[in-house]
mmCIF file with all atom_site columns, C-alpha atoms in Angstrom:
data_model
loop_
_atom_site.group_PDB
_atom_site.id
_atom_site.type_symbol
_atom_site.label_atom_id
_atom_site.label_alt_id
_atom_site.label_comp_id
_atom_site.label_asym_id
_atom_site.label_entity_id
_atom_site.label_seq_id
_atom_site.pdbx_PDB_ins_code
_atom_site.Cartn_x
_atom_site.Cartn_y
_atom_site.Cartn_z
_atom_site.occupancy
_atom_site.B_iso_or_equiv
_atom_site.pdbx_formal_charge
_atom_site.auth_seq_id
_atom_site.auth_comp_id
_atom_site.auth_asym_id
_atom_site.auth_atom_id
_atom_site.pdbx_PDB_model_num
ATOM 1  C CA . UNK A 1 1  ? 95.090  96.950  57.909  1.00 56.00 ? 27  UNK A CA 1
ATOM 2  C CA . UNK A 1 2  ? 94.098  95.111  60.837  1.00 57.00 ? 28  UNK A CA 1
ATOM 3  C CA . UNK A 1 3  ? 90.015  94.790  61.298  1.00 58.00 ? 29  UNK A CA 1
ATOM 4  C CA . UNK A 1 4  ? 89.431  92.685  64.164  1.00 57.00 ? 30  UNK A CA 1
ATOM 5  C CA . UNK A 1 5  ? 88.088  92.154  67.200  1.00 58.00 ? 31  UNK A CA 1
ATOM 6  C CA . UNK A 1 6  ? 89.774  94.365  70.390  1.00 52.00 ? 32  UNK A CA 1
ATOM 7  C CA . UNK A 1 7  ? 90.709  91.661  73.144  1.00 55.00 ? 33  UNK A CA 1
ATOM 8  C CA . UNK A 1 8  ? 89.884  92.402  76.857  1.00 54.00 ? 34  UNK A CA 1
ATOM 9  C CA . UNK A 1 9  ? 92.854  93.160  78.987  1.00 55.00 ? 35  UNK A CA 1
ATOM 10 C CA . UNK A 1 10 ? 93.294  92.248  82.582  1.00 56.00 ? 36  UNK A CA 1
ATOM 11 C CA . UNK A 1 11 ? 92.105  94.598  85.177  1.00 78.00 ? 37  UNK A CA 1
ATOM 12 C CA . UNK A 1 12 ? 95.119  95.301  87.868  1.00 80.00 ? 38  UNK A CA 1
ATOM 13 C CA . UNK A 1 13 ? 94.886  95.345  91.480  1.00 77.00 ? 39  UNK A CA 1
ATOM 14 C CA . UNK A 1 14 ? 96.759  98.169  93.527  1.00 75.00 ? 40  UNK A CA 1
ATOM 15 C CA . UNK A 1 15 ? 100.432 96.786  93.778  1.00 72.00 ? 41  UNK A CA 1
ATOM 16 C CA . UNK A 1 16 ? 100.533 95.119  89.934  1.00 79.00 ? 42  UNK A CA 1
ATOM 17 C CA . UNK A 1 17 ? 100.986 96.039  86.541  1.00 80.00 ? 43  UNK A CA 1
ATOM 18 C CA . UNK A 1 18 ? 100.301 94.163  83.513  1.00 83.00 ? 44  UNK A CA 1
ATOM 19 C CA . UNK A 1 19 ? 103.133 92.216  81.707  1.00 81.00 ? 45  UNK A CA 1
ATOM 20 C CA . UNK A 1 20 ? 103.298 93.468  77.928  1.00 80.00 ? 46  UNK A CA 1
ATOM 21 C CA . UNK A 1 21 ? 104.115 90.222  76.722  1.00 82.00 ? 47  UNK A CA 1
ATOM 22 C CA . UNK A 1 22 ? 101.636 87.879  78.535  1.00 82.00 ? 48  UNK A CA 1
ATOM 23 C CA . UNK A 1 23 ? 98.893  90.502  79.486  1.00 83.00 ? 49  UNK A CA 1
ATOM 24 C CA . UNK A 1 24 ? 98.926  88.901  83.022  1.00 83.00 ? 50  UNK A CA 1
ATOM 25 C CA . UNK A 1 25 ? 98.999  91.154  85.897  1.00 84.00 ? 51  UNK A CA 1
ATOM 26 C CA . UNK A 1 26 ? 102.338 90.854  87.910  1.00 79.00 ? 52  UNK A CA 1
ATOM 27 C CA . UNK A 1 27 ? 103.754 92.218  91.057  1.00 74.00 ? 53  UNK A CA 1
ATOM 28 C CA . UNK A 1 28 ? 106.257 95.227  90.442  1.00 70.00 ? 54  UNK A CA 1
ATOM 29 C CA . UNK A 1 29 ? 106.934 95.213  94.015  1.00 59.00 ? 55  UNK A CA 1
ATOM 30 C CA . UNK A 1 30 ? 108.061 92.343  96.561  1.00 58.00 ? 56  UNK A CA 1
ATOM 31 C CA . UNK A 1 31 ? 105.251 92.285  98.891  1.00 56.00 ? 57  UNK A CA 1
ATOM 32 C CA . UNK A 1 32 ? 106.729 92.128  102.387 1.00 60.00 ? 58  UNK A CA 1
ATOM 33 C CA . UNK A 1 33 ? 109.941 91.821  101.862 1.00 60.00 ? 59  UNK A CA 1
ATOM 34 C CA . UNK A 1 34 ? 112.738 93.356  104.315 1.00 61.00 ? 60  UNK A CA 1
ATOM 35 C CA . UNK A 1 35 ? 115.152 96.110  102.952 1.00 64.00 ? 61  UNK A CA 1
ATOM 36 C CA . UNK A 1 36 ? 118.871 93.832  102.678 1.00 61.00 ? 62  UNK A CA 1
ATOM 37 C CA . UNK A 1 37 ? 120.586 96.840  103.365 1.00 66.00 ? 63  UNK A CA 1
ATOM 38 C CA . UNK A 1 38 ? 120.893 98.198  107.204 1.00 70.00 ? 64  UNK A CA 1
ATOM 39 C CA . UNK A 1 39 ? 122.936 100.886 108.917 1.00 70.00 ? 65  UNK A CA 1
ATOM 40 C CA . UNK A 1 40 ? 126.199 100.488 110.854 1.00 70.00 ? 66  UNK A CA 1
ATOM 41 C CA . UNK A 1 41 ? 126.855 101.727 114.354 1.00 74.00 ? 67  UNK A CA 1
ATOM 42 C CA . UNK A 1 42 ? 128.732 105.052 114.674 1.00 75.00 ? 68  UNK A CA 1
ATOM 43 C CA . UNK A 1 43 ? 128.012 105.551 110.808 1.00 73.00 ? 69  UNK A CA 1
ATOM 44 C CA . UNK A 1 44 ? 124.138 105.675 109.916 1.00 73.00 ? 70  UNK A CA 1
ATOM 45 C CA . UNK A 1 45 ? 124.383 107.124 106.388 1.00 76.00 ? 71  UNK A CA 1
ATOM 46 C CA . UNK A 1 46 ? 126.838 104.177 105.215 1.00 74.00 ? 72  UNK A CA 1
ATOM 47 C CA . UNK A 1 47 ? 124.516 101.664 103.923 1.00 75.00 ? 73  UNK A CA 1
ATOM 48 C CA . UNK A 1 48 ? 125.862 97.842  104.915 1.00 75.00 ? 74  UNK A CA 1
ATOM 49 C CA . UNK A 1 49 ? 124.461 94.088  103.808 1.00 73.00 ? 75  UNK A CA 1
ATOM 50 C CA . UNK A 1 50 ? 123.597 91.760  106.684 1.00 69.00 ? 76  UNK A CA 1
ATOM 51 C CA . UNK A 1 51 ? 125.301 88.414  106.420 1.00 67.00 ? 77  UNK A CA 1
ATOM 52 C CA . UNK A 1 52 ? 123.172 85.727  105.125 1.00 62.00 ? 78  UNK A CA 1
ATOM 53 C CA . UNK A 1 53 ? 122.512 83.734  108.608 1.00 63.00 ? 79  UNK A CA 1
ATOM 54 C CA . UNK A 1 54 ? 123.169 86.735  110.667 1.00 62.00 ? 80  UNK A CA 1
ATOM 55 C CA . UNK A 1 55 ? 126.219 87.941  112.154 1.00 61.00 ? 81  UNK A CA 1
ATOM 56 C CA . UNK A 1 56 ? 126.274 91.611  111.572 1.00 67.00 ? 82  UNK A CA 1
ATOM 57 C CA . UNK A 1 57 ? 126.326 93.448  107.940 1.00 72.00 ? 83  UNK A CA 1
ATOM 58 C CA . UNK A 1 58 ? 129.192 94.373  106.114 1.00 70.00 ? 84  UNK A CA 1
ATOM 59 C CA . UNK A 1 59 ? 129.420 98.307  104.968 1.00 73.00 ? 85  UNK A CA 1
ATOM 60 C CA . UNK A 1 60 ? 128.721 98.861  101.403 1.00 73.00 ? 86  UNK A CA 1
ATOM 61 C CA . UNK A 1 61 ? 131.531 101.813 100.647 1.00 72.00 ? 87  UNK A CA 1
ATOM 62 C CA . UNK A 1 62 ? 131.396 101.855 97.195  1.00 69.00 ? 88  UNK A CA 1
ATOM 63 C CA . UNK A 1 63 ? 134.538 100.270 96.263  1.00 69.00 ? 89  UNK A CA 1
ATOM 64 C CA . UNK A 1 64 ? 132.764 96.660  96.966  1.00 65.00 ? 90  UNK A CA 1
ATOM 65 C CA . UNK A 1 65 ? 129.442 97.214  95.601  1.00 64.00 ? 91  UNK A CA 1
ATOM 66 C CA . UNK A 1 66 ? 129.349 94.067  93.649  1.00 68.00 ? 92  UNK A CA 1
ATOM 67 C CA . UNK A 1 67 ? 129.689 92.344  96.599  1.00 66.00 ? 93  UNK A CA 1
ATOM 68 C CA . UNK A 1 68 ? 127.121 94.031  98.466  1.00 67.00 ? 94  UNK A CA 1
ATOM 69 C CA . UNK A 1 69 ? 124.744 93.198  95.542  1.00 67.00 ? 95  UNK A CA 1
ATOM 70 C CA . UNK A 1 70 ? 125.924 89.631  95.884  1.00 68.00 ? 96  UNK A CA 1
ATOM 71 C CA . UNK A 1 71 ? 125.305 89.289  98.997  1.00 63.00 ? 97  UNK A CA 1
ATOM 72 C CA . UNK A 1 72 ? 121.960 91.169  99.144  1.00 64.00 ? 98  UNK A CA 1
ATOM 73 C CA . UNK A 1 73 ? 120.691 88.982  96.543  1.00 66.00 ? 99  UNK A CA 1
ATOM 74 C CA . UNK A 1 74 ? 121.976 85.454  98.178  1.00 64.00 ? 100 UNK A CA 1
ATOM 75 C CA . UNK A 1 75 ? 120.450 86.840  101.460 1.00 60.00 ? 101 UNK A CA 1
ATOM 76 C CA . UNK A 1 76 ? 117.025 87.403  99.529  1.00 61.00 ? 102 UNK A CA 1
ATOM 77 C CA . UNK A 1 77 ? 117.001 84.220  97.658  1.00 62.00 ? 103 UNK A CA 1
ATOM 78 C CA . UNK A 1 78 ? 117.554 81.705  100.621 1.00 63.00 ? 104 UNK A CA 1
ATOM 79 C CA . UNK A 1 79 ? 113.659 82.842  101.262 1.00 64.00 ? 105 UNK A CA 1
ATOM 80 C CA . UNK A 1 80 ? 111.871 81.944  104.782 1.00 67.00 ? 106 UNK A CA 1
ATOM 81 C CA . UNK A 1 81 ? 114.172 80.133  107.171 1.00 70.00 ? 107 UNK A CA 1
ATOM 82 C CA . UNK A 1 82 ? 112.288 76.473  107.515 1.00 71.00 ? 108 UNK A CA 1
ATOM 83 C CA . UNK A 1 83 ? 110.814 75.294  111.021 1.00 77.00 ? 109 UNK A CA 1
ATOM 84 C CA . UNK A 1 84 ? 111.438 71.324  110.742 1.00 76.00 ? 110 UNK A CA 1
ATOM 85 C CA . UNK A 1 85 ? 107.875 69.892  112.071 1.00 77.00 ? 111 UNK A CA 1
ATOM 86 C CA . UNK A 1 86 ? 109.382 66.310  113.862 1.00 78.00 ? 112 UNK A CA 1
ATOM 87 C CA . UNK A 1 87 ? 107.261 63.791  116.449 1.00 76.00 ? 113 UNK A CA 1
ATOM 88 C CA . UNK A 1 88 ? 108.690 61.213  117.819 1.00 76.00 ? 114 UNK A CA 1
ATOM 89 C CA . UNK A 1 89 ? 106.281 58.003  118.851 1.00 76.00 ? 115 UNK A CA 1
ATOM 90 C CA . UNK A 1 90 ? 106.943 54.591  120.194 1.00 79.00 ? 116 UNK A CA 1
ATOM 91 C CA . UNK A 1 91 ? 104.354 51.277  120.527 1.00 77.00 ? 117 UNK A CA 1
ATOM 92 C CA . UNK A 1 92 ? 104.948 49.043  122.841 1.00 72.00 ? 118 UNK A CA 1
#
């Protein structure tokens, strides 16, 4: 029988939940981040994957779902598109 000392466990914020194995507080939800699945024109209720880069989605109709999961999760792990910071300087 175990006579010890309780430890303090971390206090979450709104938007966390504490990890059972590490007792840190972790995000359950992706903060900010866009839906990967959109609608298709003339069929709203079909749910489609944009194409990584853009380009227009293709419809998720069940018998490519894999796919659509594919794709969804290459579009969300390419992360922020990056804005290449160049100057360009000459001395005489």
């Amino acid at each position: 029988m175990w006579s010890g000392t309780p430890t303090a466990h971390a206090t979450c914020t709104s938007g966390e939940e504490e990890d059972v194995y590490t007792t840190v507080c972790t995000p359950f939800l992706v903060p900010n981040s866009p839906s990967p699945f959109s609608a298709i024109p003339g069929n709203p209720d079909l749910p489609a994957v944009n194409e990584p880069g853009g380009g227009g989605a293709i419809p998720c109709t069940g018998h490519n779902a894999g796919e659509c999961i594919g794709l969804a999760e290459e579009d969300a792990a390419e992360g922020p598109r990056a804005i290449p910071r160049s100057t360009i300087s000459a001395s005489p």
